[in-house]
Short mmCIF file of C-alpha atoms (C1' of nucleotides) in Angstrom, two decimals:
data_model
loop_
_atom_site.label_atom_id
_atom_site.label_comp_id
_atom_site.label_asym_id
_atom_site.label_seq_id
_atom_site.Cartn_x
_atom_site.Cartn_y
_atom_site.Cartn_z
CA UNK A 1 61.05 70.00 78.18
CA UNK A 2 64.56 68.67 78.33
CA UNK A 3 67.14 71.24 79.32
CA UNK A 4 69.42 72.25 76.49
CA UNK A 5 72.47 72.36 78.68
CA UNK A 6 73.14 69.38 80.83
CA UNK A 7 75.48 69.31 83.75
CA UNK A 8 78.73 67.46 83.26
CA UNK A 9 77.80 64.82 85.83
CA UNK A 10 74.55 64.14 83.94
CA UNK A 11 76.31 63.28 80.70
CA UNK A 12 76.39 59.61 79.87
CA UNK A 13 79.78 57.96 79.57
CA UNK A 14 79.82 57.82 75.75
CA UNK A 15 79.51 61.63 75.66
CA UNK A 16 82.29 62.15 78.10
CA UNK A 17 84.93 62.54 75.49
CA UNK A 18 88.55 63.46 75.93
CA UNK A 19 87.70 66.98 74.89
CA UNK A 20 85.06 67.34 77.60
CA UNK A 21 87.47 66.17 80.25
CA UNK A 22 90.19 68.52 79.02
CA UNK A 23 87.77 71.42 79.20
CA UNK A 24 86.64 70.50 82.69
CA UNK A 25 90.20 70.22 83.95
CA UNK A 26 91.21 73.48 82.36
CA UNK A 27 88.24 75.21 83.97
CA UNK A 28 89.39 73.99 87.38
CA UNK A 29 92.75 75.67 86.87
CA UNK A 30 91.37 78.93 85.53
CA UNK A 31 88.59 79.48 88.07
CA UNK A 32 88.76 82.59 90.21
CA UNK A 33 89.62 80.08 92.91
CA UNK A 34 91.75 77.50 91.11
CA UNK A 35 91.46 73.95 92.40
CA UNK A 36 94.22 71.79 90.89
CA UNK A 37 93.27 68.95 93.22
CA UNK A 38 89.87 68.81 91.58
CA UNK A 39 91.49 68.83 88.14
CA UNK A 40 93.60 65.84 89.14
CA UNK A 41 90.42 64.18 90.41
CA UNK A 42 88.93 64.48 86.93
CA UNK A 43 92.12 63.06 85.47
CA UNK A 44 91.92 59.97 87.66
CA UNK A 45 88.26 59.52 86.82
CA UNK A 46 89.10 59.88 83.15
CA UNK A 47 91.56 57.02 83.30
CA UNK A 48 89.22 54.89 85.41
CA UNK A 49 86.58 55.32 82.76
CA UNK A 50 89.04 54.33 80.08
CA UNK A 51 88.96 57.66 78.25
CA UNK A 52 92.12 58.22 76.27
CA UNK A 53 94.33 61.25 76.77
CA UNK A 54 95.54 63.45 73.96
CA UNK A 55 98.28 66.03 73.54
CA UNK A 56 96.04 68.68 75.14
CA UNK A 57 95.40 66.59 78.24
CA UNK A 58 98.97 66.26 79.47
CA UNK A 59 100.00 69.94 79.59
CA UNK A 60 96.87 70.66 81.64
CA UNK A 61 97.46 67.74 84.01
CA UNK A 62 101.12 68.66 84.42
CA UNK A 63 100.15 72.20 85.26
CA UNK A 64 97.81 70.87 87.94
CA UNK A 65 100.70 68.79 89.36
CA UNK A 66 102.85 71.90 89.24
CA UNK A 67 100.31 73.89 91.21
CA UNK A 68 99.94 71.26 93.91
CA UNK A 69 103.68 70.62 93.81
CA UNK A 70 102.68 67.00 93.45
CA UNK A 71 106.01 65.61 92.40
CA UNK A 72 104.89 62.04 92.90
CA UNK A 73 101.78 62.50 90.74
CA UNK A 74 103.92 64.30 88.18
CA UNK A 75 106.35 61.43 87.95
CA UNK A 76 103.48 59.01 87.35
CA UNK A 77 102.23 61.21 84.53
CA UNK A 78 105.76 61.43 83.15
CA UNK A 79 105.98 57.65 83.02
CA UNK A 80 102.64 57.41 81.31
CA UNK A 81 103.63 60.02 78.72
CA UNK A 82 106.75 58.06 77.82
CA UNK A 83 104.77 54.82 77.66
CA UNK A 84 102.04 56.28 75.47
CA UNK A 85 104.68 57.79 73.21
CA UNK A 86 103.71 61.45 73.53
CA UNK A 87 107.10 62.41 74.82
CA UNK A 88 108.78 62.93 71.50
CA UNK A 89 105.77 64.06 69.56
CA UNK A 90 104.69 67.24 71.26
CA UNK A 91 106.69 70.23 72.49
CA UNK A 92 103.82 71.39 74.73
CA UNK A 93 103.88 68.09 76.58
CA UNK A 94 107.65 68.24 76.99
CA UNK A 95 107.50 71.82 78.25
CA UNK A 96 104.79 70.84 80.70
CA UNK A 97 107.20 68.27 82.12
CA UNK A 98 110.03 70.78 82.57
CA UNK A 99 107.67 73.22 84.23
CA UNK A 100 106.47 70.55 86.62
CA UNK A 101 109.99 69.52 87.64
CA UNK A 102 111.16 73.12 87.95
CA UNK A 103 108.37 74.01 90.38
CA UNK A 104 109.25 71.03 92.57
CA UNK A 105 112.86 72.21 92.67
CA UNK A 106 114.11 69.24 90.67
CA UNK A 107 116.51 71.26 88.53
CA UNK A 108 118.86 68.39 87.65
CA UNK A 109 115.84 66.47 86.42
CA UNK A 110 114.58 69.45 84.40
CA UNK A 111 118.02 70.00 82.95
CA UNK A 112 118.42 66.38 81.91
CA UNK A 113 115.03 66.41 80.21
CA UNK A 114 115.83 69.69 78.50
CA UNK A 115 119.15 68.40 77.18
CA UNK A 116 117.48 65.26 75.85
CA UNK A 117 114.80 67.11 73.90
CA UNK A 118 114.90 66.51 70.18
CA UNK A 119 113.49 69.96 69.69
CA UNK A 120 113.15 72.86 72.12
CA UNK A 121 111.41 76.14 71.67
CA UNK A 122 111.64 79.52 73.38
CA UNK A 123 109.23 78.39 76.08
CA UNK A 124 111.49 75.45 76.99
CA UNK A 125 114.41 77.85 77.44
CA UNK A 126 112.35 80.32 79.46
CA UNK A 127 111.10 77.55 81.71
CA UNK A 128 114.63 76.41 82.43
CA UNK A 129 115.80 79.94 83.20
CA UNK A 130 112.85 80.60 85.49
CA UNK A 131 113.49 77.29 87.23
CA UNK A 132 117.02 78.37 88.15
CA UNK A 133 115.74 81.80 89.18
CA UNK A 134 113.14 80.21 91.43
CA UNK A 135 115.89 78.20 93.16
CA UNK A 136 117.86 81.41 93.63
CA UNK A 137 120.64 80.16 91.37
CA UNK A 138 121.18 83.36 89.40
CA UNK A 139 124.60 82.21 88.18
CA UNK A 140 123.16 79.22 86.37
CA UNK A 141 120.15 81.25 85.24
CA UNK A 142 122.48 83.81 83.66
CA UNK A 143 124.49 81.03 81.97
CA UNK A 144 121.39 79.57 80.35
CA UNK A 145 120.12 83.04 79.48
CA UNK A 146 123.42 83.77 77.69
CA UNK A 147 123.23 80.50 75.76
CA UNK A 148 119.73 81.15 74.46
CA UNK A 149 119.50 81.21 70.67
CA UNK A 150 116.86 83.92 70.97
CA UNK A 151 115.22 85.84 73.80
CA UNK A 152 111.85 87.52 74.16
CA UNK A 153 110.30 89.90 76.70
CA UNK A 154 109.50 86.94 78.95
CA UNK A 155 113.13 85.80 79.12
CA UNK A 156 114.30 89.29 80.06
CA UNK A 157 111.54 89.83 82.63
CA UNK A 158 112.37 86.55 84.36
CA UNK A 159 115.99 87.66 84.75
CA UNK A 160 115.06 91.17 85.92
CA UNK A 161 112.69 89.81 88.54
CA UNK A 162 115.29 87.27 89.65
CA UNK A 163 118.08 89.81 90.18
CA UNK A 164 115.71 92.03 92.11
CA UNK A 165 113.96 89.48 94.28
CA UNK A 166 116.53 86.74 94.71
CA UNK A 167 119.82 88.61 94.98
CA UNK A 168 118.50 92.09 95.77
CA UNK A 169 120.64 93.43 92.95
CA UNK A 170 118.27 96.10 91.75
CA UNK A 171 120.99 97.99 89.88
CA UNK A 172 121.70 94.92 87.78
CA UNK A 173 117.97 94.44 87.24
CA UNK A 174 117.69 98.00 85.96
CA UNK A 175 120.69 97.50 83.69
CA UNK A 176 118.93 94.55 82.07
CA UNK A 177 115.69 96.52 81.82
CA UNK A 178 117.49 99.34 80.02
CA UNK A 179 119.16 96.87 77.68
CA UNK A 180 115.86 95.48 76.40
CA UNK A 181 115.00 96.35 72.82
CA UNK A 182 111.30 96.29 73.45
CA UNK A 183 109.33 96.08 76.66
CA UNK A 184 105.76 95.09 77.34
CA UNK A 185 103.49 95.95 80.28
CA UNK A 186 104.76 93.02 82.32
CA UNK A 187 108.42 93.99 81.99
CA UNK A 188 107.58 97.54 83.11
CA UNK A 189 105.51 96.29 86.04
CA UNK A 190 108.26 93.88 87.08
CA UNK A 191 110.80 96.71 87.27
CA UNK A 192 108.42 99.14 88.97
CA UNK A 193 107.46 96.53 91.54
CA UNK A 194 111.12 95.97 92.42
CA UNK A 195 111.56 99.66 93.19
CA UNK A 196 108.30 99.77 95.14
CA UNK A 197 109.29 96.75 97.22
CA UNK A 198 112.57 98.32 98.34
CA UNK A 199 110.79 101.61 99.01
CA UNK A 200 112.39 103.62 96.22
CA UNK A 201 109.09 105.22 95.31
CA UNK A 202 110.78 108.05 93.42
CA UNK A 203 112.28 105.61 90.92
CA UNK A 204 109.07 103.58 90.84
CA UNK A 205 106.99 106.64 90.12
CA UNK A 206 109.41 107.87 87.48
CA UNK A 207 109.04 104.66 85.49
CA UNK A 208 105.30 104.57 86.11
CA UNK A 209 104.92 108.06 84.68
CA UNK A 210 106.95 107.02 81.64
CA UNK A 211 104.62 104.11 80.82
CA UNK A 212 102.20 104.82 78.08
CA UNK A 213 99.96 101.82 78.54
CA UNK A 214 99.49 101.14 82.22
CA UNK A 215 97.56 98.12 83.43
CA UNK A 216 95.60 97.76 86.67
CA UNK A 217 98.64 95.93 88.02
CA UNK A 218 100.78 99.04 87.42
CA UNK A 219 98.35 101.26 89.32
CA UNK A 220 98.08 98.77 92.15
CA UNK A 221 101.88 98.51 92.51
CA UNK A 222 102.19 102.28 92.84
CA UNK A 223 99.24 102.82 95.18
CA UNK A 224 100.22 99.99 97.50
CA UNK A 225 103.88 100.97 97.27
CA UNK A 226 103.14 104.43 98.66
CA UNK A 227 100.93 102.87 101.29
CA UNK A 228 103.58 100.41 102.47
CA UNK A 229 106.15 103.17 102.69
CA UNK A 230 104.20 105.61 104.81
CA UNK A 231 102.89 107.96 102.19
CA UNK A 232 99.12 107.49 102.29
CA UNK A 233 98.55 110.99 100.93
CA UNK A 234 100.34 110.12 97.70
CA UNK A 235 98.61 106.74 97.53
CA UNK A 236 95.27 108.49 97.67
CA UNK A 237 96.41 111.09 95.18
CA UNK A 238 97.34 108.39 92.66
CA UNK A 239 94.05 106.60 93.28
CA UNK A 240 92.16 109.79 92.51
CA UNK A 241 94.34 110.33 89.45
CA UNK A 242 93.25 106.91 88.27
CA UNK A 243 89.59 107.82 88.63
CA UNK A 244 90.12 111.11 86.83
CA UNK A 245 91.46 109.11 83.89
CA UNK A 246 88.22 107.11 83.91
CA UNK A 247 90.00 103.89 84.81
CA UNK A 248 87.93 101.50 86.88
CA UNK A 249 90.07 100.23 89.77
CA UNK A 250 90.04 96.60 90.87
CA UNK A 251 90.05 95.27 94.41
CA UNK A 252 93.84 95.61 94.77
CA UNK A 253 93.76 99.33 94.02
CA UNK A 254 90.66 99.87 96.12
CA UNK A 255 92.16 98.17 99.17
CA UNK A 256 95.21 100.43 98.93
CA UNK A 257 93.00 103.52 98.79
CA UNK A 258 90.84 102.40 101.72
CA UNK A 259 93.91 101.65 103.85
CA UNK A 260 95.30 105.06 102.97
CA UNK A 261 92.09 106.62 104.31
CA UNK A 262 92.46 104.52 107.46
CA UNK A 263 96.01 105.74 108.00
CA UNK A 264 94.96 109.33 107.42
CA UNK A 265 91.70 109.20 109.29
CA UNK A 266 90.04 110.51 106.14
CA UNK A 267 86.50 109.41 106.86
CA UNK A 268 84.69 111.28 104.09
CA UNK A 269 87.07 110.00 101.41
CA UNK A 270 86.72 106.51 102.83
CA UNK A 271 82.95 106.69 102.79
CA UNK A 272 83.03 107.93 99.25
CA UNK A 273 85.20 105.01 98.15
CA UNK A 274 82.84 102.61 99.94
CA UNK A 275 79.93 104.06 97.94
CA UNK A 276 81.94 103.98 94.75
CA UNK A 277 82.68 100.25 95.20
CA UNK A 278 78.99 99.51 95.56
CA UNK A 279 77.93 101.74 92.69
CA UNK A 280 80.54 100.47 90.24
CA UNK A 281 80.07 96.88 91.44
CA UNK A 282 83.77 96.36 92.01
CA UNK A 283 84.22 92.73 92.96
CA UNK A 284 84.92 92.86 96.68
CA UNK A 285 86.24 90.10 98.84
CA UNK A 286 87.08 89.43 102.44
CA UNK A 287 90.15 91.66 102.16
CA UNK A 288 88.22 94.68 100.87
CA UNK A 289 85.58 94.33 103.57
CA UNK A 290 88.18 93.94 106.29
CA UNK A 291 89.97 97.04 105.05
CA UNK A 292 86.64 98.92 105.19
CA UNK A 293 85.96 97.72 108.74
CA UNK A 294 89.43 98.82 109.78
CA UNK A 295 89.05 102.17 108.03
CA UNK A 296 85.77 103.00 109.79
CA UNK A 297 87.28 101.94 113.11
CA UNK A 298 90.42 104.04 112.64
CA UNK A 299 88.23 106.99 111.72
CA UNK A 300 86.19 106.49 114.86
CA UNK A 301 83.03 105.54 113.01
CA UNK A 302 82.26 102.38 114.98
CA UNK A 303 78.65 102.18 113.81
CA UNK A 304 79.60 101.90 110.16
CA UNK A 305 82.41 99.49 111.01
CA UNK A 306 79.91 97.22 112.76
CA UNK A 307 77.59 97.39 109.74
CA UNK A 308 80.33 96.33 107.32
CA UNK A 309 81.65 93.61 109.62
CA UNK A 310 78.26 92.13 110.46
CA UNK A 311 77.34 92.11 106.77
CA UNK A 312 80.41 90.15 105.72
CA UNK A 313 79.54 86.76 104.22
CA UNK A 314 82.75 85.33 105.55
CA UNK A 315 85.33 86.52 108.01
CA UNK A 316 88.81 85.44 108.95
CA UNK A 317 91.14 86.17 111.83
CA UNK A 318 92.21 89.48 110.26
CA UNK A 319 88.60 90.69 109.99
CA UNK A 320 87.92 89.78 113.61
CA UNK A 321 91.06 91.56 114.67
CA UNK A 322 90.09 94.76 112.86
CA UNK A 323 86.80 94.65 114.74
CA UNK A 324 88.18 93.76 118.17
CA UNK A 325 91.13 96.15 118.15
CA UNK A 326 88.90 98.89 116.74
CA UNK A 327 86.29 98.47 119.44
CA UNK A 328 88.97 98.52 122.11
CA UNK A 329 90.61 101.65 120.73
CA UNK A 330 87.26 103.42 120.52
CA UNK A 331 86.42 102.74 124.14
CA UNK A 332 84.11 99.76 123.68
CA UNK A 333 86.20 97.38 125.75
CA UNK A 334 83.36 95.15 126.89
CA UNK A 335 81.99 94.84 123.37
CA UNK A 336 85.46 93.92 122.17
CA UNK A 337 85.44 91.08 124.69
CA UNK A 338 82.00 89.97 123.52
CA UNK A 339 83.24 89.77 119.93
CA UNK A 340 86.30 87.89 121.13
CA UNK A 341 84.24 85.16 122.77
CA UNK A 342 81.98 85.03 119.71
CA UNK A 343 85.06 84.54 117.60
CA UNK A 344 86.23 81.68 119.79
CA UNK A 345 82.78 80.10 119.55
CA UNK A 346 83.00 80.19 115.77
CA UNK A 347 86.22 78.20 115.99
CA UNK A 348 88.36 80.86 114.33
CA UNK A 349 92.03 80.14 114.96
CA UNK A 350 93.25 82.79 117.41
CA UNK A 351 96.69 84.25 116.68
CA UNK A 352 99.21 86.45 118.51
CA UNK A 353 97.79 89.71 117.18
CA UNK A 354 94.29 88.93 118.40
CA UNK A 355 95.65 88.54 121.90
CA UNK A 356 97.43 91.89 121.61
CA UNK A 357 94.12 93.52 120.60
CA UNK A 358 92.11 91.83 123.32
CA UNK A 359 94.65 92.67 126.01
CA UNK A 360 94.86 96.30 124.96
CA UNK A 361 91.05 96.44 124.95
CA UNK A 362 91.21 95.23 128.57
CA UNK A 363 93.89 97.80 129.25
CA UNK A 364 91.82 100.69 127.88
CA UNK A 365 88.71 99.44 129.63
CA UNK A 366 90.50 98.85 132.91
CA UNK A 367 89.51 95.16 133.08
CA UNK A 368 92.46 93.93 135.12
CA UNK A 369 91.11 90.56 136.23
CA UNK A 370 89.80 89.71 132.75
CA UNK A 371 93.10 90.75 131.20
CA UNK A 372 95.07 88.53 133.54
CA UNK A 373 92.74 85.64 132.84
CA UNK A 374 93.17 86.02 129.10
CA UNK A 375 96.92 86.45 129.40
CA UNK A 376 97.11 83.15 131.26
CA UNK A 377 95.36 81.45 128.36
CA UNK A 378 98.13 82.40 125.93
CA UNK A 379 100.21 79.29 125.34
CA UNK A 380 103.44 80.95 124.31
CA UNK A 381 103.23 84.66 125.25
CA UNK A 382 105.49 87.00 123.28
CA UNK A 383 107.14 90.17 124.50
CA UNK A 384 104.24 92.16 123.00
CA UNK A 385 101.79 90.28 125.22
CA UNK A 386 103.87 91.01 128.29
CA UNK A 387 103.92 94.63 127.14
CA UNK A 388 100.10 94.71 127.04
CA UNK A 389 99.91 93.12 130.45
CA UNK A 390 102.36 95.59 131.96
CA UNK A 391 100.44 98.45 130.36
CA UNK A 392 97.23 97.07 131.82
CA UNK A 393 98.70 96.86 135.32
CA UNK A 394 100.39 100.26 135.12
CA UNK A 395 97.21 101.97 133.98
CA UNK A 396 95.34 100.32 136.80
CA UNK A 397 97.89 101.75 139.25
CA UNK A 398 99.42 98.36 140.04
CA UNK A 399 103.02 99.28 139.39
CA UNK A 400 104.48 96.81 141.90
CA UNK A 401 102.63 93.90 140.35
CA UNK A 402 103.86 95.06 136.93
CA UNK A 403 107.46 95.01 138.15
CA UNK A 404 107.16 91.50 139.53
CA UNK A 405 105.72 90.35 136.19
CA UNK A 406 108.71 91.85 134.39
CA UNK A 407 111.00 89.88 136.69
CA UNK A 408 109.24 86.66 135.68
CA UNK A 409 109.56 87.28 131.93
CA UNK A 410 111.50 84.64 130.00
CA UNK A 411 112.74 87.29 127.54
CA UNK A 412 114.22 90.78 127.63
CA UNK A 413 111.62 93.57 127.92
CA UNK A 414 111.47 95.89 124.91
CA UNK A 415 111.37 99.66 124.88
CA UNK A 416 107.59 99.94 124.64
CA UNK A 417 107.28 97.88 127.78
CA UNK A 418 109.76 100.04 129.72
CA UNK A 419 107.98 103.08 128.33
CA UNK A 420 104.73 101.96 129.98
CA UNK A 421 106.55 101.55 133.29
CA UNK A 422 108.10 105.00 133.01
CA UNK A 423 104.65 106.48 132.46
CA UNK A 424 103.52 104.73 135.63
CA UNK A 425 106.49 106.21 137.46
CA UNK A 426 105.30 109.68 136.65
CA UNK A 427 101.75 109.05 137.81
CA UNK A 428 102.86 107.41 141.04
CA UNK A 429 105.85 109.75 141.55
CA UNK A 430 108.49 107.01 141.69
CA UNK A 431 111.72 108.87 140.95
CA UNK A 432 114.16 106.08 141.78
CA UNK A 433 112.30 103.52 139.71
CA UNK A 434 112.09 106.06 136.91
CA UNK A 435 115.88 106.42 136.90
CA UNK A 436 116.23 102.64 136.86
CA UNK A 437 113.89 102.38 133.87
CA UNK A 438 115.72 105.17 132.05
CA UNK A 439 118.93 103.15 132.34
CA UNK A 440 117.18 100.09 130.95
CA UNK A 441 115.85 102.18 128.07
CA UNK A 442 119.35 103.45 127.32
CA UNK A 443 120.54 99.85 127.06
CA UNK A 444 117.88 98.85 124.53
CA UNK A 445 118.33 102.09 122.59
CA UNK A 446 114.85 103.27 123.46
CA UNK A 447 115.90 106.56 125.10
CA UNK A 448 114.28 108.84 122.58
CA UNK A 449 113.19 112.41 122.98
CA UNK A 450 109.89 111.56 124.66
CA UNK A 451 111.64 109.50 127.30
CA UNK A 452 113.88 112.39 128.42
CA UNK A 453 110.95 114.78 128.43
CA UNK A 454 109.00 112.32 130.57
CA UNK A 455 111.94 111.83 132.93
CA UNK A 456 112.38 115.58 133.20
CA UNK A 457 108.70 115.85 134.12
CA UNK A 458 109.09 113.12 136.75
CA UNK A 459 111.86 115.15 138.35
CA UNK A 460 109.83 118.33 138.02
CA UNK A 461 106.74 116.80 139.62
CA UNK A 462 108.87 115.86 142.57
CA UNK A 463 110.49 119.26 142.92
CA UNK A 464 113.86 118.08 141.63
CA UNK A 465 114.42 121.00 139.29
CA UNK A 466 118.16 120.57 138.83
CA UNK A 467 117.83 116.96 137.72
CA UNK A 468 114.98 118.00 135.47
CA UNK A 469 117.19 120.60 133.83
CA UNK A 470 119.86 117.93 133.35
CA UNK A 471 117.43 115.93 131.24
CA UNK A 472 116.65 119.00 129.14
CA UNK A 473 120.38 119.54 128.68
CA UNK A 474 120.84 115.96 127.45
CA UNK A 475 118.13 116.61 124.90
CA UNK A 476 120.00 119.66 123.63
CA UNK A 477 123.39 117.92 123.68
CA UNK A 478 122.13 114.96 121.72
CA UNK A 479 120.39 117.31 119.33
CA UNK A 480 117.14 115.49 119.87
CA UNK A 481 114.13 117.15 118.37
CA UNK A 482 110.62 115.98 118.82
CA UNK A 483 109.40 114.57 115.58
CA UNK A 484 106.91 116.92 114.01
CA UNK A 485 103.43 115.80 114.75
CA UNK A 486 101.23 115.65 111.72
CA UNK A 487 97.50 115.55 111.36
CA UNK A 488 95.47 115.43 108.26
CA UNK A 489 92.20 117.26 108.36
CA UNK A 490 89.43 116.94 105.84
CA UNK A 491 88.57 120.40 104.60
CA UNK A 492 85.00 121.48 103.97
CA UNK A 493 85.54 121.04 100.24
CA UNK A 494 86.47 117.39 100.79
CA UNK A 495 90.18 117.94 100.18
CA UNK A 496 92.82 116.83 102.63
CA UNK A 497 94.87 119.41 104.50
CA UNK A 498 97.96 118.64 106.50
CA UNK A 499 98.38 120.27 109.88
CA UNK A 500 101.98 120.04 110.94
CA UNK A 501 103.08 120.64 114.50
CA UNK A 502 106.63 121.49 115.51
CA UNK A 503 107.82 122.85 112.20
CA UNK A 504 106.73 125.33 109.63
CA UNK A 505 105.64 124.08 106.31
CA UNK A 506 104.62 126.34 103.49
CA UNK A 507 102.60 123.57 101.92
CA UNK A 508 100.20 123.10 104.78
CA UNK A 509 97.62 125.49 106.04
CA UNK A 510 98.84 125.80 109.63
CA UNK A 511 97.97 129.51 109.78
CA UNK A 512 94.35 128.92 108.83
CA UNK A 513 94.01 126.07 111.26
CA UNK A 514 95.71 127.91 114.08
CA UNK A 515 93.38 130.80 113.47
CA UNK A 516 90.37 128.51 113.82
CA UNK A 517 91.82 126.92 116.94
CA UNK A 518 92.43 130.36 118.39
CA UNK A 519 88.81 131.42 117.84
CA UNK A 520 87.60 128.13 119.29
CA UNK A 521 89.67 128.62 122.42
CA UNK A 522 88.27 132.14 122.79
CA UNK A 523 84.76 130.70 122.60
CA UNK A 524 85.60 128.15 125.26
CA UNK A 525 87.02 130.90 127.49
CA UNK A 526 83.79 132.85 127.23
CA UNK A 527 81.71 129.98 128.52
"C1'" DA B 1 97.27 73.83 75.56
"C1'" DT B 2 103.32 75.18 78.02
"C1'" DA B 3 106.86 80.59 80.18
"C1'" DG B 4 107.16 86.44 83.02
"C1'" DG B 5 103.93 91.21 86.61
"C1'" DG B 6 100.13 93.28 91.63
"C1'" DT B 7 98.64 88.34 97.19
"C1'" DT B 8 96.31 93.70 98.74
"C1'" DA B 9 93.39 93.81 105.02
"C1'" DG B 10 94.64 93.46 111.41
#
DNA sequence: ATAGGGTTAG
C-alpha cells in the first residue's frame, strides 16, 4: 500500500510547485517554534530548482527576512522583486518590503519606498508608523499618524504602545485610548499592559474590569502584573476568578499563579494547580516546570521539587538554579553541590546567579573550603558573590578572614555585605568593629531599623547599656518602625489567611492565630 | 499572504 500522504522531501520535483513551497515556508513561520532560517532555506532551494515565485511567495520570504533581521537577504529579495516586475503589481509585496526595512531600522529606506508607491493602503501607513515607533521616534510617528487618510484600531494601538513604552508618557497613551471611537481586545490589552508595567495595578484592574470580552492575554497581564508588583494574594485571587468563570488558563496565566504560590508559601494551592495542569492538559514548557520546581522548593517540599525537576525533558540554567538554590535553602547543601557538578558536566552555561546559589548553599552548610574553592573559580566576581563569601566566613566564625577579604574587594561593599559582618560582630562580641560597620552602613544608606536594633543588642550583650539606649533613641528620633512582618497561612478549608505581625489588621485573623499559638505554647510548657 | 497585545520561571 502506498501512503496517501507523502512527506515533502519525498515529492518529486515536478510536484514541488510554487504553492507547495509557499505553504512550507509559511508553516516554518507559524510553527510554535518559528524558524525563519529554515523558511529562507526553502526559498533558496526553490530558486535552485528553478521554481518560479508568485505574489504569495514574496510577502512570506520578506517576513522571514524581517524575523532574522537579515537586511542583506532582504535587499537581494528586493532586487529580485523589482527585476521580476512584482514591485508595482502587488500591494502585499510592497508592504512586505516596508516591513522588512522598518524592522532593520532602515527608516529612510522605508520612507523612500513608501513615498514612491503608486498605491498605498492602511497597512502601508500602519507599517510606517510602527517603524518610527520602533525606532523611538515618536515625533515622526505622530506626524505620519496625523497625515493618515484613515486610521483603524491597529494605528491607534501602535501609537498608544509607543507613547507608553518608548517615551513613558502613559498619560498621553491614555488620552489616545480614550479618544478612540472603537476599541478591540488588543487596544484594551495594550493599555492595561502599560499600567501593569509601571505598577499602577489599580488603573490596570479598573480597565480590566471594564472589558467585556477578555482574552487570555488580558488575564495573563493582570495576574503577572500583580505578581511583579508584590501582590501574590491578588494574583492568586484573579487566577481563581478566572477558573470560576470556566476559562481555561494558558501557560502564561498558570506560571503567574504558581509563582504566586511560591511567594506565599501556599503549598496546597500550588499542588492543586499542578494537578489541574495535568488534568486539563495545559501545554507546559520549561518555564512552567521550573516555576513548579521553585514553588515546591520555596514551600519546603523538596521531594516534590526533585520529582518535577528530574522529570523535566529539558532544563536550562534557570531550572538548575531553582533546584540548587532550593536545596541549599532547605538544608541540603551537599546535594546542592552534587547538582551543581552535574550541571557543569552537562555543559550548561553557568551564570552569576548560579554562583550566588551555590555559595549560599555552602554558607548554609558550613562548607568553607568548598565555598572558597568555588569562589576562586568565578572569573569576574560581583559584589553579590563577595557578599556570599563574607556571609560564609562570618557564619563559620572567621570574622578576621572576612575583613581581609573586604579589604581586597575591587568594588564598594553593599549594605547586605556589611549586614553580614554586623551579625558576626554580635556573635563574636566585637563592639568596636560593630561601630565601624554601622558607620559604613550609614554611608551606603543601609542603616535601617534592624541595623540599629542589632547594634543596640551588641552594646547590650557587652554590658554597655547607655550606648544601647542611644541606639533605641535614634530609632525613635528617626521614627523608624519595624516593617510589619506578614505570613500567609493556609487554613484548613484551603483558603489563605494573612497573619500580620507588628500591626493590627481587621482583615486578618490574628486573634484566632494568636489563640492557637497561645494554646500550643501552653502544651509545650506542660511537657 | 502584509500591520498592533501577554516572553511568563531562578
